[in-house]
C-alpha atoms as one frame of an Amber mdcrd trajectory, in Angstrom:
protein
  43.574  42.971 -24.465  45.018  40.755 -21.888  41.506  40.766 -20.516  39.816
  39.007 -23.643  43.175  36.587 -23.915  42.440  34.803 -20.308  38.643  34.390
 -20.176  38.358  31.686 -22.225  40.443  29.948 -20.134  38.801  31.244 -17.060
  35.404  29.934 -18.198  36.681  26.521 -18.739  38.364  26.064 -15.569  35.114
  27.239 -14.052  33.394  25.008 -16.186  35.451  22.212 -15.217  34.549  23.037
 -11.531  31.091  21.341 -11.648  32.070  18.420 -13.565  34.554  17.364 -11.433
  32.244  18.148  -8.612  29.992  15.713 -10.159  32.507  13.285 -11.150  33.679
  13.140  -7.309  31.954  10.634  -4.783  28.722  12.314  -2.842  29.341  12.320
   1.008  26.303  11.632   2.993  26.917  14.600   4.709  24.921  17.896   3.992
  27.176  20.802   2.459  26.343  24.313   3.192  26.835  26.381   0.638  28.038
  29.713   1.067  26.549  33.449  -1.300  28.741  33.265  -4.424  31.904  35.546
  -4.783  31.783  38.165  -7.369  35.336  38.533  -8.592  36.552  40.940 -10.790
  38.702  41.283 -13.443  41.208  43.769 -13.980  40.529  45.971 -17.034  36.488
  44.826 -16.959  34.066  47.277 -16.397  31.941  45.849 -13.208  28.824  47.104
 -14.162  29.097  45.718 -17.137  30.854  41.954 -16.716  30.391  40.073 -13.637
  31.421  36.301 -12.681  29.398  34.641 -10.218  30.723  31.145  -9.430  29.698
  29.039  -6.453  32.888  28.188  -4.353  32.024  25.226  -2.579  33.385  25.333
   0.684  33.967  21.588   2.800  31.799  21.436   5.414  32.705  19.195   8.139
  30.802  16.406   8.439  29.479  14.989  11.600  30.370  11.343  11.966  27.270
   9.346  13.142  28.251   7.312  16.213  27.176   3.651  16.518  24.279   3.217
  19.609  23.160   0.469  21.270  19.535   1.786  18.975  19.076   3.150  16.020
  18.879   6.509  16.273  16.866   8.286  12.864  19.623  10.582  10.772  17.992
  12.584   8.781  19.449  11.677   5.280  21.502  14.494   3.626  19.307  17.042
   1.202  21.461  17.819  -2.084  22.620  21.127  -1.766  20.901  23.574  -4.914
  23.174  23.865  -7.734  23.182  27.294  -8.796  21.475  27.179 -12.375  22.652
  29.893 -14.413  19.686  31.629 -16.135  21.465  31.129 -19.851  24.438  29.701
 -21.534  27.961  30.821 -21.377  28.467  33.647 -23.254  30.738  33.043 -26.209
  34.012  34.408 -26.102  34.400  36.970 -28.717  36.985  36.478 -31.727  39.650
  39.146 -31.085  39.879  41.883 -33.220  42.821  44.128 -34.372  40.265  46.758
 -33.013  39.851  47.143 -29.171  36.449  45.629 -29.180  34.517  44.920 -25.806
  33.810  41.104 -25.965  30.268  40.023 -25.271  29.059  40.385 -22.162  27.840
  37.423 -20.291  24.683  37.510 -19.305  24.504  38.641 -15.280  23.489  35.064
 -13.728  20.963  35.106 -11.180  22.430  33.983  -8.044  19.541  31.952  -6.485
  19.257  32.838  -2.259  20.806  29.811   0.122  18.298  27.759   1.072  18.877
  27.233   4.769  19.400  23.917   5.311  17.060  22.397   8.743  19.430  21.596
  11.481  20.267  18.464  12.102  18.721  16.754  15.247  20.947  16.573  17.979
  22.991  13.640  18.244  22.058  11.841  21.046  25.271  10.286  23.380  25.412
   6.768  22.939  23.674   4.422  25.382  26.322   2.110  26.966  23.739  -0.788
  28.675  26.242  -1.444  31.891  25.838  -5.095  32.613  24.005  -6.394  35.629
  26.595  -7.413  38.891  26.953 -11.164  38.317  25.699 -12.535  41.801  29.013
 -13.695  43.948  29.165 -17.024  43.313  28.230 -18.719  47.436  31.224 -18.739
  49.514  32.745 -22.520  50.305  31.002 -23.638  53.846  33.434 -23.050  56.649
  35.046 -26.003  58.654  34.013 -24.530  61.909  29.649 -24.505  60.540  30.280
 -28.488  60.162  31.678 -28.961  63.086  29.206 -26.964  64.945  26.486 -28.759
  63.202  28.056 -32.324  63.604  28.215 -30.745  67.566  24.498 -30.058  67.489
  23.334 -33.585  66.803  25.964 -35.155  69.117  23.931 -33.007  71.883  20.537
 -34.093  70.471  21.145 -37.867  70.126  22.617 -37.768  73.663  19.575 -36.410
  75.460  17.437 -38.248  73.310  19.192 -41.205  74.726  19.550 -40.005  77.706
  15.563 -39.430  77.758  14.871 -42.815  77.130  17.105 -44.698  80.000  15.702
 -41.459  82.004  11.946 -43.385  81.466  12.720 -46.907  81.977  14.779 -46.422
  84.927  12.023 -47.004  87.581  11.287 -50.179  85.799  15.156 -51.440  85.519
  15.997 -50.240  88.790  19.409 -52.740  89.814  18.374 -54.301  93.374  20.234
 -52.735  96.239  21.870 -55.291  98.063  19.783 -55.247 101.683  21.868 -55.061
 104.439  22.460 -58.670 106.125  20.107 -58.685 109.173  21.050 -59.164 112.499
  20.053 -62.716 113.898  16.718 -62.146 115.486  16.185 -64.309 118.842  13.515
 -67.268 118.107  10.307 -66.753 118.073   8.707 -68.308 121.391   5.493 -69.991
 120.500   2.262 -67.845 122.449  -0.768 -69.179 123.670  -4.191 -67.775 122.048
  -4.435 -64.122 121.779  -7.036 -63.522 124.329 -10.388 -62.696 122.529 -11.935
 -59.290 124.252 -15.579 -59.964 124.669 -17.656 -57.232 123.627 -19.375 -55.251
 126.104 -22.898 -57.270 126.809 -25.604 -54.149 127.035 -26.739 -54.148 130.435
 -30.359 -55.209 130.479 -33.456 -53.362 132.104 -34.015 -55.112 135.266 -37.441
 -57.473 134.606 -40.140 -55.678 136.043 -41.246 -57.149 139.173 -45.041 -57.136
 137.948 -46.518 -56.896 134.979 -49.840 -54.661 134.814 -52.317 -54.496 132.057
 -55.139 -51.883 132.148 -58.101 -52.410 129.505 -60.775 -49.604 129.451 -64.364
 -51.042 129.982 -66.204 -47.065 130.057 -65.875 -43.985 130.244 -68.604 -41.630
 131.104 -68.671 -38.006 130.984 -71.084 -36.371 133.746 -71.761 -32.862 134.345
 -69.146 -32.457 137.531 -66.854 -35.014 137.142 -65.581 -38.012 134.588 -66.257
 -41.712 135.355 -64.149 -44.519 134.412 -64.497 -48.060 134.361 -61.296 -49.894
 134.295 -60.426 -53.588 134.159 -56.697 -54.287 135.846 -54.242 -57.642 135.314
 -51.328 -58.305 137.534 -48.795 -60.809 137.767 -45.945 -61.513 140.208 -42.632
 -61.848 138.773 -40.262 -61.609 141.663 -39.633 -65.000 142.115 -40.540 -64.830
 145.597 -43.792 -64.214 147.393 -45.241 -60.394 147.707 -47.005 -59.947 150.492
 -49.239 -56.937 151.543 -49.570 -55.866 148.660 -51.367 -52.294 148.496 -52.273
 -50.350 144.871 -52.759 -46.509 144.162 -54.710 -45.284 141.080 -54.969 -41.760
 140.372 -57.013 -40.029 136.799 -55.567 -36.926 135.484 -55.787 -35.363 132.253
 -53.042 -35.380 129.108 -51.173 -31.688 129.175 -47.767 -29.978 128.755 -47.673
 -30.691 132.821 -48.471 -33.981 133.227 -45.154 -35.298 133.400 -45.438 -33.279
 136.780 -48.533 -34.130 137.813 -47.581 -37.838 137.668 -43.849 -37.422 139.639
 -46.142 -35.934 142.447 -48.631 -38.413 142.657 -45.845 -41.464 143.047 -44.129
 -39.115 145.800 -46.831 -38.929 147.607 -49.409 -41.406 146.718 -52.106 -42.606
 149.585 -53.696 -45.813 149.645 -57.355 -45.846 149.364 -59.325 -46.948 152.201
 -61.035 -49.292 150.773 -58.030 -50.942 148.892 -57.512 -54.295 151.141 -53.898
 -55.390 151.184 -53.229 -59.022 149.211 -50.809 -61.227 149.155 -49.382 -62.609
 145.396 -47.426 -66.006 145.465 -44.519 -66.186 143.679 -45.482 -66.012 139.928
 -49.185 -65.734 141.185 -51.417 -62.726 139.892 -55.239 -62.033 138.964 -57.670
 -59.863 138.006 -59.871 -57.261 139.489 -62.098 -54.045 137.983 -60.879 -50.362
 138.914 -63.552 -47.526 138.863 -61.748 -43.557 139.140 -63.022 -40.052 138.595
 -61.925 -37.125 138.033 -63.288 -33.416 138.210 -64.715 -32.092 135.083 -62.185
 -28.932 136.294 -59.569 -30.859 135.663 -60.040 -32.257 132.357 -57.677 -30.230
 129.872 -59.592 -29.656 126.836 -57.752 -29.124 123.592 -59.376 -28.100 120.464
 -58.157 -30.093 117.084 -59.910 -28.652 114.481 -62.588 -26.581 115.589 -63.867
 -29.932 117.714 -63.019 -30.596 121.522 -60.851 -33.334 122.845 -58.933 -34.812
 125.678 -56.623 -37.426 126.578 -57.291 -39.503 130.009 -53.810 -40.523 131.862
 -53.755 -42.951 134.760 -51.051 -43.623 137.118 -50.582 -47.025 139.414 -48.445
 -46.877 142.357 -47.541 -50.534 143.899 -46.005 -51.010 147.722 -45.523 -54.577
 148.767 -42.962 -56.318 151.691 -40.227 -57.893 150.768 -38.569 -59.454 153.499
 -38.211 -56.729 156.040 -38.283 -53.925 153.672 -40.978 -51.971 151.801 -40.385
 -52.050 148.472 -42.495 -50.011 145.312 -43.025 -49.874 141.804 -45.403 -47.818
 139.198 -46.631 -47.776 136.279 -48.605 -45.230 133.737 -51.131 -45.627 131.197
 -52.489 -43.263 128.567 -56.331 -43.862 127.451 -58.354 -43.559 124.201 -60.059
 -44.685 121.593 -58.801 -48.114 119.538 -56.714 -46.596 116.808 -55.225 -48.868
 113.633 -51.351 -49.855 114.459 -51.875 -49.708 118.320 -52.657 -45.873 118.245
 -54.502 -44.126 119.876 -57.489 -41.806 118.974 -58.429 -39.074 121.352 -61.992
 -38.767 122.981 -64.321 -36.352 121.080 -66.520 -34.330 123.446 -68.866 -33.103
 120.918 -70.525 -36.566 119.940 -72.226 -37.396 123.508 -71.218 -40.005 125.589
 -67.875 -41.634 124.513 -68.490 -44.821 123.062 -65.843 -48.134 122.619 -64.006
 -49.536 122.045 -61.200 -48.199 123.988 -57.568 -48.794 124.555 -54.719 -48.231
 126.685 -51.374 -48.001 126.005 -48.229 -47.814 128.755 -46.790 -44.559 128.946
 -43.346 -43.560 130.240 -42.411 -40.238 131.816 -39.365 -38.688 131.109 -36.778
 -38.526 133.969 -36.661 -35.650 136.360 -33.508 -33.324 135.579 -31.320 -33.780
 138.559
């Protein structure tokens, strides 16, 4: 009895339950909702009369926190209404009769959907700002001074560079030193003028010989040769008995020899008559000498023979009361070009002229 008289009023307050779940303001938030709660009634048979009402239960809802980007939220699914399958059951007029009001028809209690997690909220980015640079630190009063320091030092030595340069030109004159009083110059004659050494002359010969080849024969023992001899007297005084020596040899590497011997010890001919020469007096007379055809020193020149004729004149006169000498040497050949000479062939025959002598000087004997 006291069943029937509250369910009406049980219904309608669970009626009211989803309008004024509609009527309230949706939160973004998703709500989880829990299995429904069967509850029972006291009196009601439960197999008969069951109430199945959603209790929605507040689910706390996550607060999205502003980020530096947007992060995606997944936007909040409606959570399923429980539908139930037919209307409310209406409530049964009471009767004076214990009569078992309609039963409601058992609602089917749809399963809970499981709602998809919601992505992890991600910690908020915080962008840290970037260290401001230090702002440059005022210069120091010790830098200037060291830098006005610096070009003190470098305009000094560049001035003291350029006095450094054009000192040896501005050199200040040294005062000289007052000098003492120097006696007076004596006036002196003419500096004597040293006369150069005069080169002592050759004494003048005391004759002066020419020899001119007239012929020269060559015979099968000895050599014939016709001479023609000049002489003059230049002594300045009279030569008297004078007496000549001729002598023929042949040109060799020993005829400097050969002639030193003959002057030591050269005879007079017996036939050679002494004469007398006045003073700057001379003449002229014709010499004829031989020589062995041993002796002649025969030098080849080019596959042809040749030799060289040499004749030596020794001269004794008186001067006074002494003996006095002289000499002189000639070398024979044929007339050359330039006063040469041109040596006597001995594979042409009989020499032929002209011929030519020239005066030939020994070198000294080593002491």
């Amino acid at each position: 009895m006291h069943a029937g008289k509250y369910l009406p009023g049980l219904m309608v307050a669970f009626a009211a339950l989803p309008a004024h779940a509609q009527q309230a303001t949706p939160t973004p938030a998703p709500t989880r909702i829990p299995p429904p709660t069967v509850t029972t009634i006291p009196g009601v048979i439960p197999e008969r009369f069951s109430i199945g009402t959603p209790t929605p239960v507040a689910t706390p809802v996550a607060t999205p926190t502003p980020t530096p980007t947007p992060a995606a939220t997944p936007a909040p699914r409606p959570a399923p209404v429980a539908t139930q399958a037919g209307a409310a059951p209406q409530a049964a007029a009471p009767q004076p009769t214990p009569t078992p009001s309609p039963l409601a028809s058992p609602s089917v209690s749809p399963s809970p959907v499981p709602v998809p997690p919601s992505a992890p909220v991600q910690p908020p980015i915080v962008a840290t700002p970037a260290p401001l640079p230090a702002p440059p630190a005022p210069a120091q009063p010790w830098l200037w001074a060291l830098l006005g320091a610096g070009a003190t030092a470098a305009a000094g030595l560049a001035l003291w560079w350029f006095l450094r340069r054009r000192r040896p030109d501005e050199e200040e004159p040294v005062p000289a030193a007052e000098a003492s009083a120097a006696p007076p110059l004596q006036p002196r004659g003419p500096s004597p003028v040293l006369a150069r050494p005069v080169p002592a002359l050759a004494p003048a010969e005391p004759f002066q010989i020419g020899l001119q080849p007239v012929r020269i024969h060559i015979g099968e023992r000895e050599v014939l040769i016709d001479l023609e001899l000049t002489i003059a007297n230049g002594t300045g005084s009279a030569a008297d008995a004078v007496r000549m020596s001729f002598a023929a040899i042949s040109a060799s590497a020993n005829q400097d020899a050969e002639i030193a011997g003959f002057h030591a010890s050269a005879q007079l001919a017996p036939s050679a008559d002494p004469f007398d020469l006045a003073a700057g007096g001379g003449g002229r007379m014709p010499v004829q000498l031989s020589m062995p055809r041993e002796a002649m020193h025969i030098v080849e020149v080019g596959g042809r023979p040749m030799f060289v004729p040499v004749v030596a004149i020794d001269l004794r006169w008186r001067g006074g009361l002494s003996i006095r000498r002289f000499s002189a040497d000639f070398m024979l050949g044929g007339a050359g070009q330039g006063g040469k000479l041109a040596p006597i062939w001995l594979d042409r025959g009989q020499p032929r002229g002209p011929f030519a002598a020239t005066r030939y000087l020994p070198a000294a004997p080593a002491a």
